[in-house]
PDB file of C-alpha atoms in Angstrom:
ATOM      1  CA  MET A   1       0.000   0.000   0.000  1.00  0.00           C
ATOM      2  CA  ARG A   2       2.869   2.341   0.838  1.00  0.00           C
ATOM      3  CA  SER A   3       4.445   1.978  -2.629  1.00  0.00           C
ATOM      4  CA  PHE A   4       1.049   2.560  -4.262  1.00  0.00           C
ATOM      5  CA  CYS A   5       0.610   5.841  -2.352  1.00  0.00           C
ATOM      6  CA  ALA A   6       4.158   6.918  -3.207  1.00  0.00           C
ATOM      7  CA  GLY A   7       3.553   6.130  -6.891  1.00  0.00           C
ATOM      8  CA  LEU A   8       0.257   8.033  -6.865  1.00  0.00           C
ATOM      9  CA  LEU A   9       1.914  11.031  -5.223  1.00  0.00           C
ATOM     10  CA  LEU A  10       4.711  10.968  -7.807  1.00  0.00           C
ATOM     11  CA  LEU A  11       2.152  10.888 -10.622  1.00  0.00           C
ATOM     12  CA  VAL A  12       0.184  13.807  -9.150  1.00  0.00           C
ATOM     13  CA  LEU A  13       3.380  15.852  -8.854  1.00  0.00           C
ATOM     14  CA  ALA A  14       4.671  14.873 -12.305  1.00  0.00           C
ATOM     15  CA  VAL A  15       1.599  15.836 -14.382  1.00  0.00           C
ATOM     16  CA  PRO A  16       2.039  19.632 -13.974  1.00  0.00           C
ATOM     17  CA  VAL A  17       5.735  19.313 -14.825  1.00  0.00           C
ATOM     18  CA  LEU A  18       5.040  17.182 -17.905  1.00  0.00           C
ATOM     19  CA  THR A  19       2.276  19.559 -18.987  1.00  0.00           C
ATOM     20  CA  GLY A  20       4.699  22.489 -18.810  1.00  0.00           C
ATOM     21  CA  CYS A  21       7.168  20.583 -20.995  1.00  0.00           C
ATOM     22  CA  GLY A  22       4.531  19.888 -23.639  1.00  0.00           C
ATOM     23  CA  ILE A  23       4.664  16.108 -23.123  1.00  0.00           C
ATOM     24  CA  VAL A  24       1.147  15.984 -21.685  1.00  0.00           C
ATOM     25  CA  GLU A  25      -1.041  18.714 -23.167  1.00  0.00           C
ATOM     26  CA  PRO A  26      -4.292  20.114 -21.819  1.00  0.00           C
ATOM     27  CA  ASP A  27      -7.395  19.559 -23.951  1.00  0.00           C
ATOM     28  CA  ARG A  28      -7.159  21.822 -27.005  1.00  0.00           C
ATOM     29  CA  SER A  29     -10.455  20.806 -28.542  1.00  0.00           C
ATOM     30  CA  SER A  30     -13.919  22.270 -28.640  1.00  0.00           C
ATOM     31  CA  THR A  31     -17.263  21.119 -29.969  1.00  0.00           C
ATOM     32  CA  LEU A  32     -19.248  23.343 -32.285  1.00  0.00           C
ATOM     33  CA  THR A  33     -22.267  23.287 -34.544  1.00  0.00           C
ATOM     34  CA  LEU A  34     -21.870  24.343 -38.166  1.00  0.00           C
ATOM     35  CA  GLN A  35     -24.520  24.934 -40.802  1.00  0.00           C
ATOM     36  CA  VAL A  36     -23.153  23.965 -44.231  1.00  0.00           C
ATOM     37  CA  GLY A  37     -24.574  25.541 -47.393  1.00  0.00           C
ATOM     38  CA  PRO A  38     -25.768  23.534 -50.399  1.00  0.00           C
ATOM     39  CA  GLN A  39     -22.881  24.325 -52.775  1.00  0.00           C
ATOM     40  CA  THR A  40     -19.123  24.746 -52.706  1.00  0.00           C
ATOM     41  CA  VAL A  41     -17.515  27.932 -54.011  1.00  0.00           C
ATOM     42  CA  ASP A  42     -14.203  28.803 -55.631  1.00  0.00           C
ATOM     43  CA  CYS A  43     -11.754  30.160 -53.080  1.00  0.00           C
ATOM     44  CA  VAL A  44      -8.021  30.657 -52.754  1.00  0.00           C
ATOM     45  CA  GLY A  45      -6.095  29.535 -49.694  1.00  0.00           C
ATOM     46  CA  PHE A  46      -2.562  28.276 -50.268  1.00  0.00           C
ATOM     47  CA  VAL A  47      -3.799  27.221 -53.723  1.00  0.00           C
ATOM     48  CA  PRO A  48      -7.107  27.660 -55.594  1.00  0.00           C
ATOM     49  CA  GLN A  49      -9.658  25.199 -54.218  1.00  0.00           C
ATOM     50  CA  GLN A  50     -13.337  24.591 -53.512  1.00  0.00           C
ATOM     51  CA  CYS A  51     -14.604  25.750 -50.108  1.00  0.00           C
ATOM     52  CA  LEU A  52     -17.723  24.937 -48.169  1.00  0.00           C
ATOM     53  CA  LEU A  53     -19.874  27.849 -47.063  1.00  0.00           C
ATOM     54  CA  VAL A  54     -20.601  27.643 -43.341  1.00  0.00           C
ATOM     55  CA  LYS A  55     -22.405  29.569 -40.625  1.00  0.00           C
ATOM     56  CA  GLU A  56     -22.118  29.182 -36.893  1.00  0.00           C
ATOM     57  CA  PRO A  57     -25.445  29.245 -35.012  1.00  0.00           C
ATOM     58  CA  LYS A  58     -25.503  32.938 -34.067  1.00  0.00           C
ATOM     59  CA  SER A  59     -24.079  34.180 -37.372  1.00  0.00           C
ATOM     60  CA  THR A  60     -26.091  35.560 -40.277  1.00  0.00           C
ATOM     61  CA  GLU A  61     -23.123  35.592 -42.668  1.00  0.00           C
ATOM     62  CA  TRP A  62     -21.854  32.651 -44.703  1.00  0.00           C
ATOM     63  CA  THR A  63     -18.061  32.293 -44.514  1.00  0.00           C
ATOM     64  CA  TYR A  64     -15.584  30.291 -46.568  1.00  0.00           C
ATOM     65  CA  PHE A  65     -14.481  27.094 -44.859  1.00  0.00           C
ATOM     66  CA  TYR A  66     -11.024  26.196 -46.178  1.00  0.00           C
ATOM     67  CA  ASP A  67     -10.476  23.047 -44.115  1.00  0.00           C
ATOM     68  CA  ALA A  68     -11.730  19.496 -44.487  1.00  0.00           C
ATOM     69  CA  ILE A  69     -14.067  17.907 -41.957  1.00  0.00           C
ATOM     70  CA  GLU A  70     -12.784  14.393 -41.373  1.00  0.00           C
ATOM     71  CA  GLY A  71     -15.602  11.874 -41.672  1.00  0.00           C
ATOM     72  CA  PHE A  72     -17.949  14.235 -43.576  1.00  0.00           C
ATOM     73  CA  THR A  73     -18.841  13.688 -47.227  1.00  0.00           C
ATOM     74  CA  PHE A  74     -20.448  16.747 -48.785  1.00  0.00           C
ATOM     75  CA  GLU A  75     -23.271  16.189 -51.261  1.00  0.00           C
ATOM     76  CA  PRO A  76     -24.270  19.278 -53.307  1.00  0.00           C
ATOM     77  CA  GLY A  77     -27.897  20.362 -53.105  1.00  0.00           C
ATOM     78  CA  TYR A  78     -28.311  19.763 -49.364  1.00  0.00           C
ATOM     79  CA  THR A  79     -28.033  22.025 -46.358  1.00  0.00           C
ATOM     80  CA  TYR A  80     -26.444  20.342 -43.358  1.00  0.00           C
ATOM     81  CA  VAL A  81     -26.208  21.012 -39.666  1.00  0.00           C
ATOM     82  CA  LEU A  82     -23.121  19.282 -38.261  1.00  0.00           C
ATOM     83  CA  LEU A  83     -21.739  18.709 -34.810  1.00  0.00           C
ATOM     84  CA  VAL A  84     -17.951  18.824 -35.128  1.00  0.00           C
ATOM     85  CA  ARG A  85     -14.925  18.702 -32.870  1.00  0.00           C
ATOM     86  CA  ARG A  86     -12.285  21.350 -33.550  1.00  0.00           C
ATOM     87  CA  LEU A  87      -8.762  20.500 -32.410  1.00  0.00           C
ATOM     88  CA  GLN A  88      -6.283  23.371 -32.250  1.00  0.00           C
ATOM     89  CA  ILE A  89      -2.978  22.377 -33.844  1.00  0.00           C
ATOM     90  CA  ARG A  90       0.069  23.287 -31.855  1.00  0.00           C
ATOM     91  CA  ASN A  91       2.717  24.970 -34.044  1.00  0.00           C
ATOM     92  CA  PRO A  92       0.903  24.639 -37.397  1.00  0.00           C
ATOM     93  CA  PRO A  93       2.916  24.927 -40.627  1.00  0.00           C
ATOM     94  CA  GLN A  94       2.998  28.399 -42.186  1.00  0.00           C
ATOM     95  CA  ASP A  95       0.827  27.335 -45.103  1.00  0.00           C
ATOM     96  CA  GLY A  96      -1.451  25.071 -43.065  1.00  0.00           C
ATOM     97  CA  SER A  97      -4.516  25.334 -40.911  1.00  0.00           C
ATOM     98  CA  SER A  98      -4.344  25.987 -37.193  1.00  0.00           C
ATOM     99  CA  ALA A  99      -7.198  23.524 -36.577  1.00  0.00           C
ATOM    100  CA  GLU A 100      -8.434  20.056 -37.502  1.00  0.00           C
ATOM    101  CA  TYR A 101     -12.138  19.306 -37.759  1.00  0.00           C
ATOM    102  CA  HIS A 102     -13.758  15.921 -37.097  1.00  0.00           C
ATOM    103  CA  LEU A 103     -17.410  15.073 -37.703  1.00  0.00           C
ATOM    104  CA  LEU A 104     -19.169  13.908 -34.554  1.00  0.00           C
ATOM    105  CA  LYS A 105     -22.717  13.769 -35.930  1.00  0.00           C
ATOM    106  CA  VAL A 106     -24.865  14.947 -38.840  1.00  0.00           C
ATOM    107  CA  LEU A 107     -27.693  16.695 -36.979  1.00  0.00           C
ATOM    108  CA  SER A 108     -29.706  17.333 -40.142  1.00  0.00           C
ATOM    109  CA  LYS A 109     -29.499  17.010 -43.928  1.00  0.00           C
ATOM    110  CA  GLU A 110     -32.241  18.821 -45.845  1.00  0.00           C
ATOM    111  CA  PRO A 111     -32.711  19.384 -49.590  1.00  0.00           C
ATOM    112  CA  ALA A 112     -31.893  23.006 -50.413  1.00  0.00           C
ATOM    113  CA  PRO A 113     -34.757  25.135 -51.716  1.00  0.00           C
ATOM    114  CA  ALA A 114     -34.781  25.496 -55.497  1.00  0.00           C
ATOM    115  CA  ALA A 115     -33.177  28.762 -56.610  1.00  0.00           C
TER     116      ALA A 115
END
């Protein structure tokens, strides 16, 4: 029992030290809801590409979304509401994104109104 307590104490004392060294990192992720528009648009990031148009819940403006959402397959003609996890990338490359996005759940997929 004594060695277990000593080991537990060592672990409790080591975590803040390891966190400061970047070996163990605090949670850098957040969960957010994104509305995805029914079509992609031409945009230019590092190179010309196709971007999704997205809105966060309280926004009225569509914005270009330059990143991929891992696990999400976009189908033109539908408006989506997605629950995604955003992971902040530590020390991203100069020409790369500062975040990764992972699909948690498709909350809705509705046919877009005819234009």
